[in-house]
Structures are given as C-alpha cells and as structure tokens.
Amino acid sequence: LARQIQGYNVDRQNSGQNDAGLDAKVSSALENLSQIANISTSTAPDGTTTVLLGGQTPLVIGAQSFSIQTGYAPAGTTLPANPNGLPAFQIEDQAGNDITTQITEGKLAGLLQVRNSTLPSIQGDRSQQGSLNQVAQAFADRVNSLLTSGQITTGPPPQAGIPLFTYNPGDPTNIAKSLTVNSAISAGQIAVIDPGPPASSNGIANQLTQIAQGTNAQDQINGLSFTAFVGQIASTVGGQLATATSNQDLQQQSVAQAKSLQSQLSGVSLDAEAVKLLQYQRAYDATAKLISILDQVTQSTLAILP
C-alpha cells in the first residue's frame, strides 16, 4: 500500500496538476492502510501525500517509500526465565529499530496483541510458563504423586506404584506439548492401594476420583480446581474476544459516520445536478432565442434604412 501511494505521488509530480481520479486512488489506498495500522497523513506543497506510521515512522514521503519488517525482541542482558520459550514479536522500521509501541490500532495491533500477550499467557514464552503448561504439569504431578505413594500389590514383597505421566521438565513452556502416558505402565500396574496408615485397598483410587472436585488443596491451582482453571483459560480468551468485537463494532460505527459526513461534504447529488443542468439548458435556450431576435431586429432595421 505504501508503494502504491508512492507511485501515485510520482504520477502527481509528473502531471503537475489536479487529478480527481488520482485523488480517489490515494484516498482508497489510505483507507485500506488505516485498517491495518494507525497512520497520520499530510499533503505537501507539491500535492504529494506523506504517510507516517503511528504518527512517527515514515512510510511514504514524496517519491520515496520506506519498508517495515518483522523481527524477534532481543533476549536482553538478563537470562530469561524460560530460555527456550518463544521470544516476543516486534515490528521494525527500515533501519531495524523497534517501533512496536507505535502501533496501537488496526489489524496489525490486533495481531501483535494475540501474538505477544494472549497466546503467551496460554502457551508460555521467555518470561512466563503459560497457563496451559501450568495446569498440565500440576495435574500430571498430582496424579503421579498419588500413584507413586500407593502400591500395585501388597506382596510380599509389596510392589510400589509407578508414575502414569511423563513430560520434558527441561522446558517449562513445552510441558503440555511433551505430556504423554508412560509407555512402561499397563492397566494392571495402576497403584490403587493406599498403604496408609490406615491401609486401604482402594484408597489411591478414591483419591484419584476426587481430583476433579478440587476439594483438596493439593487438587487445586491458585485456589481453583483443575477443571475450573481450564475454564478460566477459556473464559479469559472469550472475554478478550467479546471486548475486541465490541470495540470493532464501535469503530465500524465511527467509520460509517465519517463516511456519511464525507459524502455530505464532497458527495454529488444526481437530482441536484440534473436540476442545475436543466437550468443551464434553459438559460442557453433563452440566450439563443435572444440572439435570434436581436439578429432579426438588426436585419429589419437595416432593411428600413435607405
């Protein structure tokens, strides 16, 4: 879009005169560009359009256009909490300077919000584990701790329980993805016996069935059951979606009002123009009739003269 506007600026410089068709093309390109990101525009003395991204970074100046690019935020001088986590995404100007904070509106701002905030809060990044990895680890650890504290058989000798889940503990942001069932365990090796005291032949099994209820503090995350915690993840995303949809509706109404005002100021009424054309036509007919009469009067006057 910036290159299109640059091309229109070159056409305007070459033509050196007003061109309604060229103005319409520039307006259309600017409208499309404003849907992507917040921009500010101004018109130079030669009629060319200057476009600044976020009111600061030049996109188009006269016959020049300036590209922007994507990149990853640098790790910084301190070691991140999760070195293997995804780095934040950033937008850079043509020289490679970070201009992400300048983009506050439009589709690009929405994409940055999802990429740098919404998704990392769920799947994690360099600075946070992510709620999905958090619940996956807590649930797997709780089940494994119950099974390993129980017994498969009382023996003799008693056979200790083995963990059901395995995951990669080296990367906190990859736990949900790496979570899998222990391939070394079978249905007959689930430890359901609680050695106590008091001992119970199905004590571990009973505790496993109570995990979903979340009544035990060990079956909770931040005071919520595992089920409620997962529901909170979905609720948070749903809330962000509802807010974004509401904001979009408000912005669409503002755009519709702006277009209506623009139409009132610069639009053309076919009915009004037809009336004007009819008036012009009648005025032309009247003038032509007057000229005809004056010509007849002149001819008659000349005929009377000796």
GROMACS .gro file of C-alpha atoms in nm:
model
  306
    1LEU     CA    1   0.000   0.000   0.000
    2ALA     CA    2   0.285   0.239   0.078
    3ARG     CA    3   0.440   0.163  -0.260
    4GLN     CA    4   0.105   0.229  -0.428
    5ILE     CA    5   0.083   0.570  -0.262
    6GLN     CA    6   0.444   0.636  -0.361
    7GLY     CA    7   0.351   0.560  -0.723
    8TYR     CA    8   0.056   0.798  -0.704
    9ASN     CA    9   0.289   1.067  -0.567
   10VAL     CA   10   0.522   1.018  -0.863
   11ASP     CA   11   0.225   1.046  -1.102
   12ARG     CA   12   0.118   1.368  -0.935
   13GLN     CA   13   0.468   1.515  -0.956
   14ASN     CA   14   0.485   1.427  -1.325
   15SER     CA   15   0.141   1.564  -1.408
   16GLY     CA   16   0.179   1.888  -1.213
   17GLN     CA   17  -0.197   1.941  -1.195
   18ASN     CA   18  -0.502   1.832  -1.001
   19ASP     CA   19  -0.641   1.493  -1.096
   20ALA     CA   20  -0.970   1.381  -0.939
   21GLY     CA   21  -0.909   1.020  -1.042
   22LEU     CA   22  -0.565   1.020  -0.878
   23ASP     CA   23  -0.713   1.175  -0.564
   24ALA     CA   24  -0.965   0.892  -0.546
   25LYS     CA   25  -0.691   0.629  -0.576
   26VAL     CA   26  -0.488   0.791  -0.297
   27SER     CA   27  -0.795   0.811  -0.071
   28SER     CA   28  -0.875   0.443  -0.133
   29ALA     CA   29  -0.517   0.334  -0.056
   30LEU     CA   30  -0.511   0.544   0.263
   31GLU     CA   31  -0.844   0.397   0.375
   32ASN     CA   32  -0.710   0.044   0.324
   33LEU     CA   33  -0.388   0.130   0.504
   34SER     CA   34  -0.576   0.279   0.801
   35GLN     CA   35  -0.750  -0.055   0.852
   36ILE     CA   36  -0.412  -0.221   0.904
   37ALA     CA   37  -0.246   0.027   1.140
   38ASN     CA   38  -0.284   0.376   1.281
   39ILE     CA   39  -0.141   0.634   1.041
   40SER     CA   40  -0.127   1.009   1.007
   41THR     CA   41  -0.117   1.189   0.672
   42SER     CA   42  -0.036   1.532   0.537
   43THR     CA   43  -0.024   1.692   0.194
   44ALA     CA   44   0.299   1.852   0.073
   45PRO     CA   45   0.300   2.179  -0.128
   46ASP     CA   46   0.350   1.979  -0.450
   47GLY     CA   47   0.032   1.781  -0.378
   48THR     CA   48   0.204   1.458  -0.275
   49THR     CA   49   0.090   1.265   0.030
   50THR     CA   50   0.311   1.198   0.333
   51VAL     CA   51   0.221   0.897   0.548
   52LEU     CA   52   0.357   0.832   0.898
   53LEU     CA   53   0.302   0.506   1.087
   54GLY     CA   54   0.192   0.580   1.441
   55GLY     CA   55   0.249   0.948   1.367
   56GLN     CA   56   0.628   0.893   1.382
   57THR     CA   57   0.776   0.639   1.142
   58PRO     CA   58   0.770   0.745   0.774
   59LEU     CA   59   0.606   0.510   0.528
   60VAL     CA   60   0.579   0.749   0.234
   61ILE     CA   61   0.743   1.087   0.174
   62GLY     CA   62   0.707   1.226  -0.175
   63ALA     CA   63   0.857   0.981  -0.424
   64GLN     CA   64   1.008   0.762  -0.150
   65SER     CA   65   0.854   0.470   0.037
   66PHE     CA   66   1.002   0.309   0.347
   67SER     CA   67   0.953  -0.058   0.435
   68ILE     CA   68   0.882  -0.207   0.775
   69GLN     CA   69   0.973  -0.558   0.881
   70THR     CA   70   0.911  -0.817   1.148
   71GLY     CA   71   1.161  -0.944   1.399
   72TYR     CA   72   1.208  -1.101   1.741
   73ALA     CA   73   1.269  -0.899   2.053
   74PRO     CA   74   1.626  -0.943   2.181
   75ALA     CA   75   1.676  -1.155   2.491
   76GLY     CA   76   1.827  -0.865   2.683
   77THR     CA   77   2.115  -0.860   2.927
   78THR     CA   78   1.948  -1.082   3.188
   79LEU     CA   79   1.884  -1.451   3.135
   80PRO     CA   80   1.512  -1.506   3.070
   81ALA     CA   81   1.314  -1.733   3.298
   82ASN     CA   82   1.249  -1.972   3.009
   83PRO     CA   83   1.539  -1.950   2.761
   84ASN     CA   84   1.371  -2.199   2.527
   85GLY     CA   85   1.041  -2.009   2.525
   86LEU     CA   86   0.918  -1.810   2.228
   87PRO     CA   87   1.058  -1.456   2.209
   88ALA     CA   88   0.824  -1.160   2.173
   89PHE     CA   89   0.744  -1.045   1.821
   90GLN     CA   90   0.823  -0.689   1.718
   91ILE     CA   91   0.779  -0.454   1.423
   92GLU     CA   92   1.089  -0.274   1.299
   93ASP     CA   93   1.144   0.021   1.071
   94GLN     CA   94   1.368   0.010   0.768
   95ALA     CA   95   1.677   0.063   0.985
   96GLY     CA   96   1.583  -0.221   1.221
   97ASN     CA   97   1.463  -0.003   1.511
   98ASP     CA   98   1.180  -0.140   1.724
   99ILE     CA   99   0.859   0.056   1.655
  100THR     CA  100   0.610  -0.191   1.802
  101THR     CA  101   0.479   0.054   2.063
  102GLN     CA  102   0.381   0.299   1.788
  103ILE     CA  103   0.123   0.055   1.652
  104THR     CA  104  -0.187   0.088   1.868
  105GLU     CA  105  -0.477   0.034   1.626
  106GLY     CA  106  -0.581  -0.169   1.325
  107LYS     CA  107  -0.536  -0.531   1.229
  108LEU     CA  108  -0.163  -0.522   1.294
  109ALA     CA  109  -0.218  -0.409   1.654
  110GLY     CA  110  -0.468  -0.692   1.700
  111LEU     CA  111  -0.222  -0.949   1.566
  112LEU     CA  112   0.051  -0.817   1.797
  113GLN     CA  113  -0.188  -0.838   2.094
  114VAL     CA  114  -0.265  -1.203   2.020
  115ARG     CA  115   0.096  -1.297   1.942
  116ASN     CA  116   0.267  -1.116   2.230
  117SER     CA  117   0.002  -1.133   2.504
  118THR     CA  118  -0.290  -1.370   2.451
  119LEU     CA  119  -0.102  -1.674   2.322
  120PRO     CA  120   0.199  -1.643   2.558
  121SER     CA  121  -0.036  -1.631   2.857
  122ILE     CA  122  -0.161  -1.974   2.747
  123GLN     CA  123   0.136  -2.147   2.587
  124GLY     CA  124   0.414  -1.952   2.758
  125ASP     CA  125   0.713  -1.756   2.637
  126ARG     CA  126   1.053  -1.650   2.767
  127SER     CA  127   0.904  -1.471   3.068
  128GLN     CA  128   0.614  -1.699   3.168
  129GLN     CA  129   0.526  -2.067   3.171
  130GLY     CA  130   0.176  -2.027   3.031
  131SER     CA  131  -0.147  -2.141   3.194
  132LEU     CA  132  -0.184  -2.450   2.974
  133ASN     CA  133   0.161  -2.577   3.069
  134GLN     CA  134   0.091  -2.488   3.431
  135VAL     CA  135  -0.226  -2.697   3.452
  136ALA     CA  136  -0.069  -2.983   3.255
  137GLN     CA  137   0.227  -3.000   3.493
  138ALA     CA  138   0.017  -2.964   3.809
  139PHE     CA  139  -0.228  -3.233   3.702
  140ALA     CA  140   0.044  -3.476   3.591
  141ASP     CA  141   0.243  -3.420   3.912
  142ARG     CA  142  -0.065  -3.471   4.130
  143VAL     CA  143  -0.162  -3.797   3.961
  144ASN     CA  144   0.194  -3.923   3.962
  145SER     CA  145   0.243  -3.836   4.329
  146LEU     CA  146  -0.069  -4.033   4.425
  147LEU     CA  147   0.028  -4.335   4.218
  148THR     CA  148   0.387  -4.346   4.339
  149SER     CA  149   0.270  -4.315   4.701
  150GLY     CA  150   0.045  -4.620   4.654
  151GLN     CA  151   0.104  -4.985   4.588
  152ILE     CA  152   0.019  -5.213   4.297
  153THR     CA  153   0.022  -5.520   4.522
  154THR     CA  154   0.080  -5.570   4.894
  155GLY     CA  155   0.321  -5.856   4.825
  156PRO     CA  156   0.512  -5.991   4.979
  157PRO     CA  157   0.709  -5.804   4.880
  158PRO     CA  158   0.482  -5.501   4.816
  159GLN     CA  159   0.512  -5.350   4.467
  160ALA     CA  160   0.534  -4.971   4.465
  161GLY     CA  161   0.334  -4.769   4.217
  162ILE     CA  162   0.488  -4.604   3.912
  163PRO     CA  163   0.404  -4.265   3.752
  164LEU     CA  164   0.137  -4.253   3.481
  165PHE     CA  165   0.254  -3.938   3.300
  166THR     CA  166   0.588  -3.821   3.166
  167TYR     CA  167   0.691  -3.484   3.024
  168ASN     CA  168   1.001  -3.284   2.946
  169PRO     CA  169   1.086  -3.094   3.267
  170GLY     CA  170   1.371  -2.906   3.100
  171ASP     CA  171   1.140  -2.666   2.918
  172PRO     CA  172   0.850  -2.529   3.128
  173THR     CA  173   0.687  -2.387   2.813
  174ASN     CA  174   0.679  -2.727   2.642
  175ILE     CA  175   0.519  -2.941   2.916
  176ALA     CA  176   0.169  -2.959   2.767
  177LYS     CA  177   0.312  -3.049   2.427
  178SER     CA  178   0.551  -3.313   2.564
  179LEU     CA  179   0.299  -3.463   2.810
  180THR     CA  180   0.238  -3.831   2.737
  181VAL     CA  181   0.134  -4.152   2.910
  182ASN     CA  182   0.421  -4.361   3.048
  183SER     CA  183   0.473  -4.636   2.794
  184ALA     CA  184   0.609  -4.864   3.067
  185ILE     CA  185   0.278  -4.882   3.251
  186SER     CA  186  -0.021  -5.103   3.176
  187ALA     CA  187  -0.374  -5.119   3.317
  188GLY     CA  188  -0.271  -5.384   3.569
  189GLN     CA  189   0.007  -5.166   3.705
  190ILE     CA  190  -0.207  -4.878   3.834
  191ALA     CA  191  -0.141  -4.842   4.205
  192VAL     CA  192  -0.482  -4.826   4.372
  193ILE     CA  193  -0.378  -4.946   4.720
  194ASP     CA  194  -0.312  -4.686   4.987
  195PRO     CA  195  -0.059  -4.834   5.234
  196GLY     CA  196  -0.181  -4.589   5.498
  197PRO     CA  197  -0.198  -4.570   5.781
  198PRO     CA  198  -0.470  -4.668   5.773
  199ALA     CA  199  -0.423  -4.901   5.478
  200SER     CA  200  -0.699  -4.913   5.217
  201SER     CA  201  -0.725  -5.148   4.922
  202ASN     CA  202  -0.875  -4.874   4.703
  203GLY     CA  203  -0.757  -4.560   4.886
  204ILE     CA  204  -0.549  -4.425   4.597
  205ALA     CA  205  -0.831  -4.494   4.352
  206ASN     CA  206  -1.070  -4.293   4.570
  207GLN     CA  207  -0.831  -4.000   4.584
  208LEU     CA  208  -0.790  -4.008   4.205
  209THR     CA  209  -1.166  -3.984   4.157
  210GLN     CA  210  -1.176  -3.677   4.384
  211ILE     CA  211  -0.921  -3.479   4.179
  212ALA     CA  212  -1.189  -3.333   3.952
  213GLN     CA  213  -1.384  -3.199   4.252
  214GLY     CA  214  -1.093  -2.985   4.372
  215THR     CA  215  -1.195  -3.002   4.738
  216ASN     CA  216  -0.840  -3.093   4.841
  217ALA     CA  217  -0.588  -2.808   4.829
  218GLN     CA  218  -0.348  -3.043   4.651
  219ASP     CA  219  -0.604  -3.077   4.371
  220GLN     CA  220  -0.611  -2.703   4.306
  221ILE     CA  221  -0.421  -2.434   4.116
  222ASN     CA  222  -0.441  -2.084   4.260
  223GLY     CA  223  -0.742  -2.190   4.465
  224LEU     CA  224  -0.925  -2.338   4.163
  225SER     CA  225  -0.987  -2.698   4.068
  226PHE     CA  226  -0.817  -2.823   3.754
  227THR     CA  227  -1.149  -2.811   3.570
  228ALA     CA  228  -1.224  -2.456   3.686
  229PHE     CA  229  -0.871  -2.345   3.597
  230VAL     CA  230  -0.911  -2.472   3.240
  231GLY     CA  231  -1.250  -2.300   3.228
  232GLN     CA  232  -1.082  -1.978   3.338
  233ILE     CA  233  -0.841  -2.002   3.044
  234ALA     CA  234  -1.132  -2.029   2.802
  235SER     CA  235  -1.320  -1.753   2.984
  236THR     CA  236  -1.025  -1.515   2.961
  237VAL     CA  237  -0.989  -1.569   2.587
  238GLY     CA  238  -1.365  -1.537   2.544
  239GLY     CA  239  -1.363  -1.210   2.737
  240GLN     CA  240  -1.088  -1.071   2.516
  241LEU     CA  241  -1.283  -1.176   2.208
  242ALA     CA  242  -1.600  -1.007   2.338
  243THR     CA  243  -1.408  -0.686   2.412
  244ALA     CA  244  -1.243  -0.688   2.072
  245THR     CA  245  -1.576  -0.748   1.899
  246SER     CA  246  -1.738  -0.464   2.091
  247ASN     CA  247  -1.452  -0.228   2.006
  248GLN     CA  248  -1.474  -0.332   1.642
  249ASP     CA  249  -1.846  -0.252   1.633
  250LEU     CA  250  -1.782   0.092   1.783
  251GLN     CA  251  -1.505   0.162   1.534
  252GLN     CA  252  -1.725   0.049   1.244
  253GLN     CA  253  -1.995   0.290   1.357
  254SER     CA  254  -1.739   0.570   1.372
  255VAL     CA  255  -1.619   0.485   1.022
  256ALA     CA  256  -1.977   0.480   0.892
  257GLN     CA  257  -2.040   0.823   1.045
  258ALA     CA  258  -1.719   0.960   0.898
  259LYS     CA  259  -1.807   0.826   0.552
  260SER     CA  260  -2.155   0.976   0.580
  261LEU     CA  261  -2.008   1.314   0.671
  262GLN     CA  262  -1.758   1.284   0.387
  263SER     CA  263  -2.041   1.209   0.145
  264GLN     CA  264  -2.234   1.512   0.267
  265LEU     CA  265  -1.933   1.738   0.219
  266SER     CA  266  -1.798   1.607  -0.108
  267GLY     CA  267  -2.066   1.379  -0.249
  268VAL     CA  268  -2.263   1.458  -0.564
  269SER     CA  269  -2.645   1.451  -0.576
  270LEU     CA  270  -2.765   1.334  -0.918
  271ASP     CA  271  -3.102   1.505  -0.867
  272ALA     CA  272  -2.943   1.836  -0.778
  273GLU     CA  273  -2.703   1.815  -1.073
  274ALA     CA  274  -2.993   1.730  -1.306
  275VAL     CA  275  -3.179   2.041  -1.189
  276LYS     CA  276  -2.868   2.252  -1.250
  277LEU     CA  277  -2.823   2.101  -1.595
  278LEU     CA  278  -3.186   2.177  -1.682
  279GLN     CA  279  -3.140   2.535  -1.561
  280TYR     CA  280  -2.827   2.574  -1.772
  281GLN     CA  281  -3.005   2.430  -2.073
  282ARG     CA  282  -3.298   2.668  -2.035
  283ALA     CA  283  -3.063   2.960  -1.989
  284TYR     CA  284  -2.879   2.859  -2.307
  285ASP     CA  285  -3.209   2.832  -2.497
  286ALA     CA  286  -3.315   3.175  -2.372
  287THR     CA  287  -2.983   3.329  -2.474
  288ALA     CA  288  -3.002   3.165  -2.816
  289LYS     CA  289  -3.357   3.297  -2.862
  290LEU     CA  290  -3.247   3.646  -2.759
  291ILE     CA  291  -2.961   3.636  -3.011
  292SER     CA  292  -3.204   3.521  -3.279
  293ILE     CA  293  -3.447   3.805  -3.204
  294LEU     CA  294  -3.169   4.063  -3.194
  295ASP     CA  295  -3.046   3.935  -3.530
  296GLN     CA  296  -3.396   3.969  -3.675
  297VAL     CA  297  -3.429   4.321  -3.534
  298THR     CA  298  -3.092   4.413  -3.681
  299GLN     CA  299  -3.187   4.277  -4.023
  300SER     CA  300  -3.521   4.458  -4.015
  301THR     CA  301  -3.352   4.781  -3.914
  302LEU     CA  302  -3.101   4.753  -4.195
  303ALA     CA  303  -3.384   4.689  -4.443
  304ILE     CA  304  -3.565   5.009  -4.337
  305LEU     CA  305  -3.259   5.228  -4.376
  306PRO     CA  306  -3.222   5.397  -4.721
   0.00000   0.00000   0.00000
